[in-house]
Coordinates of C-alpha atoms in Angstrom, one line a residue:
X1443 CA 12.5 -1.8 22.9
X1444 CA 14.4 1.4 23.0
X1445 CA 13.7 4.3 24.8
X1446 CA 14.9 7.8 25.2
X1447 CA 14.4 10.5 27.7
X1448 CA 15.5 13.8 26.7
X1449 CA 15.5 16.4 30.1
X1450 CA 17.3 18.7 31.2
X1451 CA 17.6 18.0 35.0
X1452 CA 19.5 15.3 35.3
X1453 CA 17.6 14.0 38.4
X1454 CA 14.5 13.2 36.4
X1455 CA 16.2 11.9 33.2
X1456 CA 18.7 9.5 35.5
X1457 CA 15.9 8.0 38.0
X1458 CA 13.3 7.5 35.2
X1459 CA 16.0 6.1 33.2
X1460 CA 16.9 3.6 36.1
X1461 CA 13.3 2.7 36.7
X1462 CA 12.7 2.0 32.5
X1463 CA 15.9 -0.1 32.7
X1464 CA 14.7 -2.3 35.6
X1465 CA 11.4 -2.6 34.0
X1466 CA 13.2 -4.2 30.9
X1467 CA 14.0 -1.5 27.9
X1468 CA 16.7 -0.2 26.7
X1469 CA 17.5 3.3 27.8
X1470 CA 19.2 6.5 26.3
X1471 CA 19.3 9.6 27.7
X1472 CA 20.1 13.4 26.3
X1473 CA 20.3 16.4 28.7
X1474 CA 18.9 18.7 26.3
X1475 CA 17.1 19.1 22.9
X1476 CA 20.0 19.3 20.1
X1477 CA 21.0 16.2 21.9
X1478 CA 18.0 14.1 22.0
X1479 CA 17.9 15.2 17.9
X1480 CA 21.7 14.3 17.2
X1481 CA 20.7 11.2 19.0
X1482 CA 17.6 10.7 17.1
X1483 CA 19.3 11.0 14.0
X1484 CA 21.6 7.7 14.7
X1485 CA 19.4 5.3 16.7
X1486 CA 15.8 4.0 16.1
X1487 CA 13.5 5.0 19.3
X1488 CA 10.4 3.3 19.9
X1489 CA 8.9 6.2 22.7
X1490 CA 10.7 9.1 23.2
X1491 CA 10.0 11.2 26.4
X1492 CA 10.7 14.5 26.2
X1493 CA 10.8 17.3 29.0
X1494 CA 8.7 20.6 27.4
X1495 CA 10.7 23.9 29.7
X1496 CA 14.5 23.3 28.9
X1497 CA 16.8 26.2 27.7
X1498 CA 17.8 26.2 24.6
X1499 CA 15.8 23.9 22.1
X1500 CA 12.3 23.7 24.2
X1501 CA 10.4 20.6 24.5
X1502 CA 8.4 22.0 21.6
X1503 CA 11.0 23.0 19.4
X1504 CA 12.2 19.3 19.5
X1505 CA 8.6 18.0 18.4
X1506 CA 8.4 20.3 15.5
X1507 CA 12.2 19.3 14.7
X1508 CA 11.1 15.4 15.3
X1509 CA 8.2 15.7 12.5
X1510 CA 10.7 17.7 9.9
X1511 CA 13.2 14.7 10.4
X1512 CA 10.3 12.2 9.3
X1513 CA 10.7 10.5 12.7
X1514 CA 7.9 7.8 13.6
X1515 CA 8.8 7.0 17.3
X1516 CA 5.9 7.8 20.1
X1517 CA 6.6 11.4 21.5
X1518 CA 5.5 12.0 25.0
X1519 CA 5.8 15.0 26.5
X1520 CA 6.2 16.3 30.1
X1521 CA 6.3 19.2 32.1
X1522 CA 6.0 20.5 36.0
X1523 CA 3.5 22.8 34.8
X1524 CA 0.1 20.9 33.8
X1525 CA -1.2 23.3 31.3
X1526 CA -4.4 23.0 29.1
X1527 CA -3.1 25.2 26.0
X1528 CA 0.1 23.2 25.9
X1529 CA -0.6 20.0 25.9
X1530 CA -3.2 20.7 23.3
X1531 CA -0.8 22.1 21.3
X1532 CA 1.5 19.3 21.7
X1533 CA -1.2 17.1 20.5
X1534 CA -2.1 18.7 17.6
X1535 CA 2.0 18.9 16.8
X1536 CA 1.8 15.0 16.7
X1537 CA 2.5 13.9 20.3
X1538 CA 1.5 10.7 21.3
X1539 CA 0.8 12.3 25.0
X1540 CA 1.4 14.6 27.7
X1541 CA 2.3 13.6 31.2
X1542 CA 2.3 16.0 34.2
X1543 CA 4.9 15.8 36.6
X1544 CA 5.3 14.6 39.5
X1545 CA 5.4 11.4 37.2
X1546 CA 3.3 8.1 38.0
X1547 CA 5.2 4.7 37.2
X1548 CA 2.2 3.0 36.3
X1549 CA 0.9 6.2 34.0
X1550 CA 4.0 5.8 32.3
X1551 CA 4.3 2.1 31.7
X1552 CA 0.4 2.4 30.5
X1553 CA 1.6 5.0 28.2
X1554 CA 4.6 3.2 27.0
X1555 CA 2.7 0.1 26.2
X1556 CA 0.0 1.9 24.6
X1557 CA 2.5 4.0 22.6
X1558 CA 4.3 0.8 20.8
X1559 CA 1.1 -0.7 20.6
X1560 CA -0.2 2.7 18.3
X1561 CA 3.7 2.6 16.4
X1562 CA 3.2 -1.1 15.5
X1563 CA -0.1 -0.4 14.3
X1564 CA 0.4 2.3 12.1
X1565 CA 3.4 0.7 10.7
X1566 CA 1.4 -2.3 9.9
X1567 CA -1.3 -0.2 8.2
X1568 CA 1.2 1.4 6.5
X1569 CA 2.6 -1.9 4.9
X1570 CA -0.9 -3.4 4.5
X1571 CA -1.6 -0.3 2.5
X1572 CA 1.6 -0.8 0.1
X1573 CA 0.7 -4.7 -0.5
X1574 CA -3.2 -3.3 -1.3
X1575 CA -3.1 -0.6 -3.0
X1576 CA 0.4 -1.1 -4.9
X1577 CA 3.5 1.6 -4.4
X1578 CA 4.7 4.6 -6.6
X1579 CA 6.5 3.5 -9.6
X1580 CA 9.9 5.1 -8.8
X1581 CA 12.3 6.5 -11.9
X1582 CA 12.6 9.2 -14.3
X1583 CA 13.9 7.5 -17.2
X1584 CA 12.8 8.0 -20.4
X1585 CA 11.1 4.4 -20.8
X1586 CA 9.3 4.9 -17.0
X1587 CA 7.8 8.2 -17.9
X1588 CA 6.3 6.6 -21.0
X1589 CA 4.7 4.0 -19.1
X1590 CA 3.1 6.2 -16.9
X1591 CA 2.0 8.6 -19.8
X1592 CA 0.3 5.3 -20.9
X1593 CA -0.9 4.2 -17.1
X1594 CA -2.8 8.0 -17.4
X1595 CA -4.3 7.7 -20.8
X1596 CA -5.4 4.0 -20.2
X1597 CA -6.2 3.7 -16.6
X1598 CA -9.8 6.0 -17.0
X1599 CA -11.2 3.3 -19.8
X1600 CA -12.0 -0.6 -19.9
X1601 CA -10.3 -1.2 -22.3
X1602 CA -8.1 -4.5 -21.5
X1603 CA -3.8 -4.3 -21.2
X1604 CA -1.9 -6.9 -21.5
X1605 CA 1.5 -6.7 -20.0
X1606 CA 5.1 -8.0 -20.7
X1607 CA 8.0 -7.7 -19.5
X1608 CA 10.7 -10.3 -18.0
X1609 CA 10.3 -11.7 -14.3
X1610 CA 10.7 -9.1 -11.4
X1611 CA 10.6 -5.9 -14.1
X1612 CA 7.7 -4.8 -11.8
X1613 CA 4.7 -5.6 -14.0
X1614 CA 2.0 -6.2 -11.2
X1615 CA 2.8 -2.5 -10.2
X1616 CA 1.8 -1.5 -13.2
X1617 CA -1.5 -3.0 -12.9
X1618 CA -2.4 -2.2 -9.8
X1619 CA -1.5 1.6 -11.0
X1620 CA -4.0 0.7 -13.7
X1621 CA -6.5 0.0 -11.4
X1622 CA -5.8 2.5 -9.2
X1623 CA -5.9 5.1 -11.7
X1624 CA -9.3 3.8 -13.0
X1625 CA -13.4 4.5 -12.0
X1626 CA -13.0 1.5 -10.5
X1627 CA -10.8 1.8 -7.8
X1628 CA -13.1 1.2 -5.1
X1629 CA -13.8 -1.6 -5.9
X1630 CA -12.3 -4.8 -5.3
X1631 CA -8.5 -5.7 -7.3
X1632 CA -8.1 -9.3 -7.6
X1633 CA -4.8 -10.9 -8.2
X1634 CA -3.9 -14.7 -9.9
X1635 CA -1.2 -16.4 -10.6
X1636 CA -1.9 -18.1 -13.5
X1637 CA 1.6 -20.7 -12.7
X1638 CA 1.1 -20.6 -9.5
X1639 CA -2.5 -22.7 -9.5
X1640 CA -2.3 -26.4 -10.7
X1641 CA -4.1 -26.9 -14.3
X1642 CA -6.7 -28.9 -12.6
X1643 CA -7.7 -26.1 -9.9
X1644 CA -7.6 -23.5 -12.6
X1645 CA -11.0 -23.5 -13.8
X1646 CA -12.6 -23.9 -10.2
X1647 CA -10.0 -21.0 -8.7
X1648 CA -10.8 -18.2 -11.9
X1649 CA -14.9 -19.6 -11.9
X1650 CA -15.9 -21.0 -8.7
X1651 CA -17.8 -24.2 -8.4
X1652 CA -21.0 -25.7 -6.4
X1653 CA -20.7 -27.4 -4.0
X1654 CA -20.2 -31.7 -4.6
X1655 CA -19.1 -30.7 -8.5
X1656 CA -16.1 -32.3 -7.2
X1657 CA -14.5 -35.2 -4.0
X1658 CA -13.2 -32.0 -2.3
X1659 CA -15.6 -29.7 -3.5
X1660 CA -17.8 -29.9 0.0
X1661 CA -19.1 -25.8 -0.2
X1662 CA -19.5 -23.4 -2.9
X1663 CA -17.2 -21.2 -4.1
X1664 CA -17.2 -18.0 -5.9
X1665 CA -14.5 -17.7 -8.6
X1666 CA -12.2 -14.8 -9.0
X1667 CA -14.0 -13.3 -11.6
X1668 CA -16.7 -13.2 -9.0
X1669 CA -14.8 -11.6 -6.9
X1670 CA -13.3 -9.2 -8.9
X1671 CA -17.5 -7.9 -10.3
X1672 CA -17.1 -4.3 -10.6
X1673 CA -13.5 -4.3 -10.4
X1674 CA -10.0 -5.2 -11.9
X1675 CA -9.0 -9.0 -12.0
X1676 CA -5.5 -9.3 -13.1
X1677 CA -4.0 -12.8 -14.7
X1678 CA -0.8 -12.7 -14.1
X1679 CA 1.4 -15.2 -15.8
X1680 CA -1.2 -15.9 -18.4
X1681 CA 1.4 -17.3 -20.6
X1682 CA 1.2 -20.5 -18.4
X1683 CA -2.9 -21.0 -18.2
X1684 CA -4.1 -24.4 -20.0
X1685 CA -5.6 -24.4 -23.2
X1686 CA -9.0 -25.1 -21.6
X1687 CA -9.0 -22.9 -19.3
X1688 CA -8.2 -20.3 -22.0
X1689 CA -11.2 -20.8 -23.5
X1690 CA -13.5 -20.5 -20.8
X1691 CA -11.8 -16.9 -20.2
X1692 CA -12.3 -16.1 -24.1
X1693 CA -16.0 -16.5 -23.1
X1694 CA -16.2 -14.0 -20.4
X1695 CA -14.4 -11.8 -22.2
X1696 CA -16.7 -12.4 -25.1
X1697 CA -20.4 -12.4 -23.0
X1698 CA -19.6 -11.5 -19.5
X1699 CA -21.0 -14.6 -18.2
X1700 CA -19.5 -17.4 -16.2
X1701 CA -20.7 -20.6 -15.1
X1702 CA -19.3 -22.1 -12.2
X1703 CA -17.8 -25.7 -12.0
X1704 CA -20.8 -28.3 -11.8
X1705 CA -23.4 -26.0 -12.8
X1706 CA -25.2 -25.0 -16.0
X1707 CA -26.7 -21.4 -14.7
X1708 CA -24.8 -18.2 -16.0
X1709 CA -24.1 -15.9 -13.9
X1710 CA -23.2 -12.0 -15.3
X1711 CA -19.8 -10.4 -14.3
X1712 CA -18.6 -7.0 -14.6
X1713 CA -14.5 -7.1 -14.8
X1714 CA -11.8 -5.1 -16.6
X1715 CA -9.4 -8.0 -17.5
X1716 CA -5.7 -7.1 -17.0
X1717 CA -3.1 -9.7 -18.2
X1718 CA 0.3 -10.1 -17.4
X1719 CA 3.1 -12.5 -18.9
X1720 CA 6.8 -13.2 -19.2
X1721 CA 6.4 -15.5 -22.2
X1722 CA 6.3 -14.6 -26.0
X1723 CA 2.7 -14.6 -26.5
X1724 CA 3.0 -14.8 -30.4
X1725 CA 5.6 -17.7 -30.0
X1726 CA 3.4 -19.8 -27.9
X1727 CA 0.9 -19.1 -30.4
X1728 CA 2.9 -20.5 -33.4
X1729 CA 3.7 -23.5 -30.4
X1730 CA -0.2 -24.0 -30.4
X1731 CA 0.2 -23.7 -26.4
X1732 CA -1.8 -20.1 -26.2
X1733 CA -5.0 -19.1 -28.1
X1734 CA -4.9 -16.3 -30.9
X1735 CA -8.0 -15.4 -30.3
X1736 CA -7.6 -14.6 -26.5
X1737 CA -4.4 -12.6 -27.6
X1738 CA -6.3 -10.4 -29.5
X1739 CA -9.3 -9.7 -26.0
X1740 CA -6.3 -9.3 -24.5
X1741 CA -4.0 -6.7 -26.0
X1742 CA -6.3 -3.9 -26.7
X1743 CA -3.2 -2.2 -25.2
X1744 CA -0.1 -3.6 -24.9
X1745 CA 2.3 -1.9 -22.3
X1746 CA 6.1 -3.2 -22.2
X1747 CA 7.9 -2.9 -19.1
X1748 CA 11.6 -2.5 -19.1
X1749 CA 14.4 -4.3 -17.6
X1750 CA 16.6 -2.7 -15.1
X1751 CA 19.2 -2.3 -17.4
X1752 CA 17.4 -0.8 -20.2
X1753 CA 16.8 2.0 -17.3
X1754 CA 20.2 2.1 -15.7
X1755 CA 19.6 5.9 -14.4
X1756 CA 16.9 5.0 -12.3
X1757 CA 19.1 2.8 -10.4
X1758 CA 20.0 5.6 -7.6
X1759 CA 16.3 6.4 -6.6
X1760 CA 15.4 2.7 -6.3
X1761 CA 18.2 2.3 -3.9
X1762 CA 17.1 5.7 -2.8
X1763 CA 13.5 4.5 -2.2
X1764 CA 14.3 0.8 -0.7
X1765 CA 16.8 2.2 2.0
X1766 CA 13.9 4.1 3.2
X1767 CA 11.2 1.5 2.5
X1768 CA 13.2 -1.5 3.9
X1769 CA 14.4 0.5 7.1
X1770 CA 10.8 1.5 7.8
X1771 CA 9.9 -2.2 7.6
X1772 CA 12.4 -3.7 9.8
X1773 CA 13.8 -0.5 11.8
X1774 CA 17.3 -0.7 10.6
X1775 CA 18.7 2.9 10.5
X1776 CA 19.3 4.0 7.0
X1777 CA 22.5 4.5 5.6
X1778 CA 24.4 6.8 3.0
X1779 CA 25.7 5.2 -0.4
X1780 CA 29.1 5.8 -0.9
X1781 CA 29.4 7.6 -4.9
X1782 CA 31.6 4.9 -6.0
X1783 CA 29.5 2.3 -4.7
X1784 CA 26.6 3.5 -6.6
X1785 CA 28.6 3.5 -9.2
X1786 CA 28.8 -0.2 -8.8
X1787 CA 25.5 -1.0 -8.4
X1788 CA 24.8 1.2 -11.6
X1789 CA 27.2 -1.2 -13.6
X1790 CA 26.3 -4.3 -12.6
X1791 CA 24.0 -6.5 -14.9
X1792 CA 20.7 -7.1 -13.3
X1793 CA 19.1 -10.5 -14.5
X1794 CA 16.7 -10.4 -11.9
X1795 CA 15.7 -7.0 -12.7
X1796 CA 13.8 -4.7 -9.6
X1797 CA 13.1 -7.6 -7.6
X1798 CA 17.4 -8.7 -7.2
X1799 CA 18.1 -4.9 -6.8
X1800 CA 15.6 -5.1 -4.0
X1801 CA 17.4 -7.9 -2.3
X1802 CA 20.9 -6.9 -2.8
X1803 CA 19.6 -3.6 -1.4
X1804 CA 18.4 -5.5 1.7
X1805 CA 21.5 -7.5 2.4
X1806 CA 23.6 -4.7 2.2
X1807 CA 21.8 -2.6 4.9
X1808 CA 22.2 -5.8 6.6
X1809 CA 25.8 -6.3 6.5
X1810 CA 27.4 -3.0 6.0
X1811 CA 28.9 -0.7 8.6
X1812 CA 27.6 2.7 9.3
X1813 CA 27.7 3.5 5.4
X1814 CA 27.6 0.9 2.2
X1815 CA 31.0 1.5 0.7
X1816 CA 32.3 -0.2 -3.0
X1817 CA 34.0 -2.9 -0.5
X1818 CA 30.9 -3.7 0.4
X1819 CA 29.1 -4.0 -3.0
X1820 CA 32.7 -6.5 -3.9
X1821 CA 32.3 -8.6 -0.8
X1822 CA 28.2 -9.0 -1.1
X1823 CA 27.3 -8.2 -4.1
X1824 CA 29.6 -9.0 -7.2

């Protein structure tokens, strides 16, 4: 865990610094504001103490510059002079909390535990929320700004989209947009992957079943479409469901009933349908593998979703946006792309569409120096 003190007297900042150290963290120190910032700016902190009276940049200066930089370490201040009105104001500036001095070593370890404690927490939420409620669709291209144009006219009906789009082109974004978007996005989104779930589990997994319908069935189970009542339920992969299990969708589709596994009773759903597949649905058609009349529920709208390289000039923000997601995940420090480097990535044919530019992205924050340069890109990339 890293830590830095940023104080002016070098008495405090050097003995509090010694202390941290034998207590086990890793310590920086800064003998005044522009400093601590410039320091800031190349390391990762976890808890940053920082003295309030220094000349120059104050204590508050360096909280308001802290939140302009987009910094997420724990900021604690301290001063010799325990007032009310300040550390109020520090508070409501975003600091974590305010110590008077004379300082207490066990005030401060409390404070530095319950700091990273609050840090991992929010950083966690802040993930959880991504994987919930889906991310910004990043781009400006011509073929992303049409998808959102459709995302806005769709999203507020029920009518049922089908998706397609080769792997990793980012189609379960566009559905959790969808649902998002939509009157019913407080209620529950329910994801399946159609090839992920052997054909025999299928039915049981999208319809629940009672309990002894089956050797392992020993408690009933409520079915995705269960789940999903009042909300979205998106198939992804739908290319790859069985013929029979195709048919008992059809039927929800058609009467908004289910009936679970081993039992005759229906039971009433209400679920916008959102399908997702790689496959040529009209191929597997002609194949006899995929039901014509399920093609039609499904593509009441039909949205397309490009491949990387049919948006080339989007290219930049993505590596743009998963520096800064990827870094904020794993608190590696971000890093500038060098032109011609971008320029590399902007050439290179992506097979594995979003999802490989993510990874490459990743691997090159790990690898790199202090800047991902075109050597780089030839060495770990091409």
């Amino acid at each position: 865990m890293k830590i830095l003190i940023i104080d002016d007297e070098r008495s405090i900042r050097n003995s509090l610094g010694e202390i941290l150290s034998d207590e086990g963290y890793d310590v920086d120190v800064a003998e005044d504001g522009t400093v601590g910032c410039e320091m800031v700016q190349k390391e990762k902190y976890n808890v940053i103490f920082c003295d309030i009276k220094m000349p120059g940049m104050d204590g508050l200066e360096v909280l308001d510059r802290l939140n302009e930089m987009g910094v997420d370490s724990a900021v604690v201040m301290i001063s010799g002079h325990g007032d009310i009105d300040t550390a109020v104001e520090c508070i409501k500036k975003g600091a974590f909390d305010f110590i008077s001095k004379p300082l207490d070593l066990n005030r401060i370890l409390i404070t530095i535990k319950n700091a990273t404690e609050k840090v991992s927490l929010v950083k966690e939420t802040r993930i959880l929320k991504k994987k919930v409620y889906g991310q910004p669709m990043i781009g400006q291209s011509p073929a992303i700004e049409n998808i959102r144009d459709m995302i806005e006219k769709v999203a507020a009906t029920d009518a049922r989209v089908l998706i397609i789009g080769a792997n990793g082109t980012g189609k379960e974004l566009v559905a959790r947009n969808l649902h998002q978007k939509s009157r019913r996005s407080t209620m529950p989104y329910i994801e399946v992957n159609c090839a992920a779930i052997p054909s025999e589990l299928i039915e049981s997994e999208l319809f629940g079943h009672e309990k002894g319908s089956f050797t392992s069935a020993i408690k009933q189970h409520k079915g995705k479409f269960e789940q999903a009542d009042g909300g979205t339920l998106f198939l992804d992969e739908i290319g790859d469901m069985s013929l029979a299990a195709q048919a008992k969708v059809l039927r929800v589709l058609q009467e908004r009933k289910l009936s679970r596994v081993g039992s005759d009773k229906d039971i009433t759903v209400d679920v916008r349908v959102v399908a997702a597949t790689n496959k040529n649905l009209k191929d597997e058609i002609a194949k006899g593998t995929f039901r014509e009349d399920l093609y039609h529920r499904l593509s009441v709208i039909v949205i397309n979703v490009p491949t990387l390289d049919d948006r080339k000039s989007d290219i930049p923000l993505l590596v743009a946006h998963f520096i800064e997601q990827i870094c904020a995940e794993t608190g590696m420090l971000p890093r500038p792309v060098d032109e011609d480097a971008m320029q590399m990535l902007i050439d290179k044919n992506w097979t594995g569409n979003i999802r490989e530019l993510r990874n490459v992205v990743e691997r090159l924050l790990i690898l790199s120096g202090d800047r991902i340069t075109a050597a780089d890109v030839r060495a770990y990339v091409l």
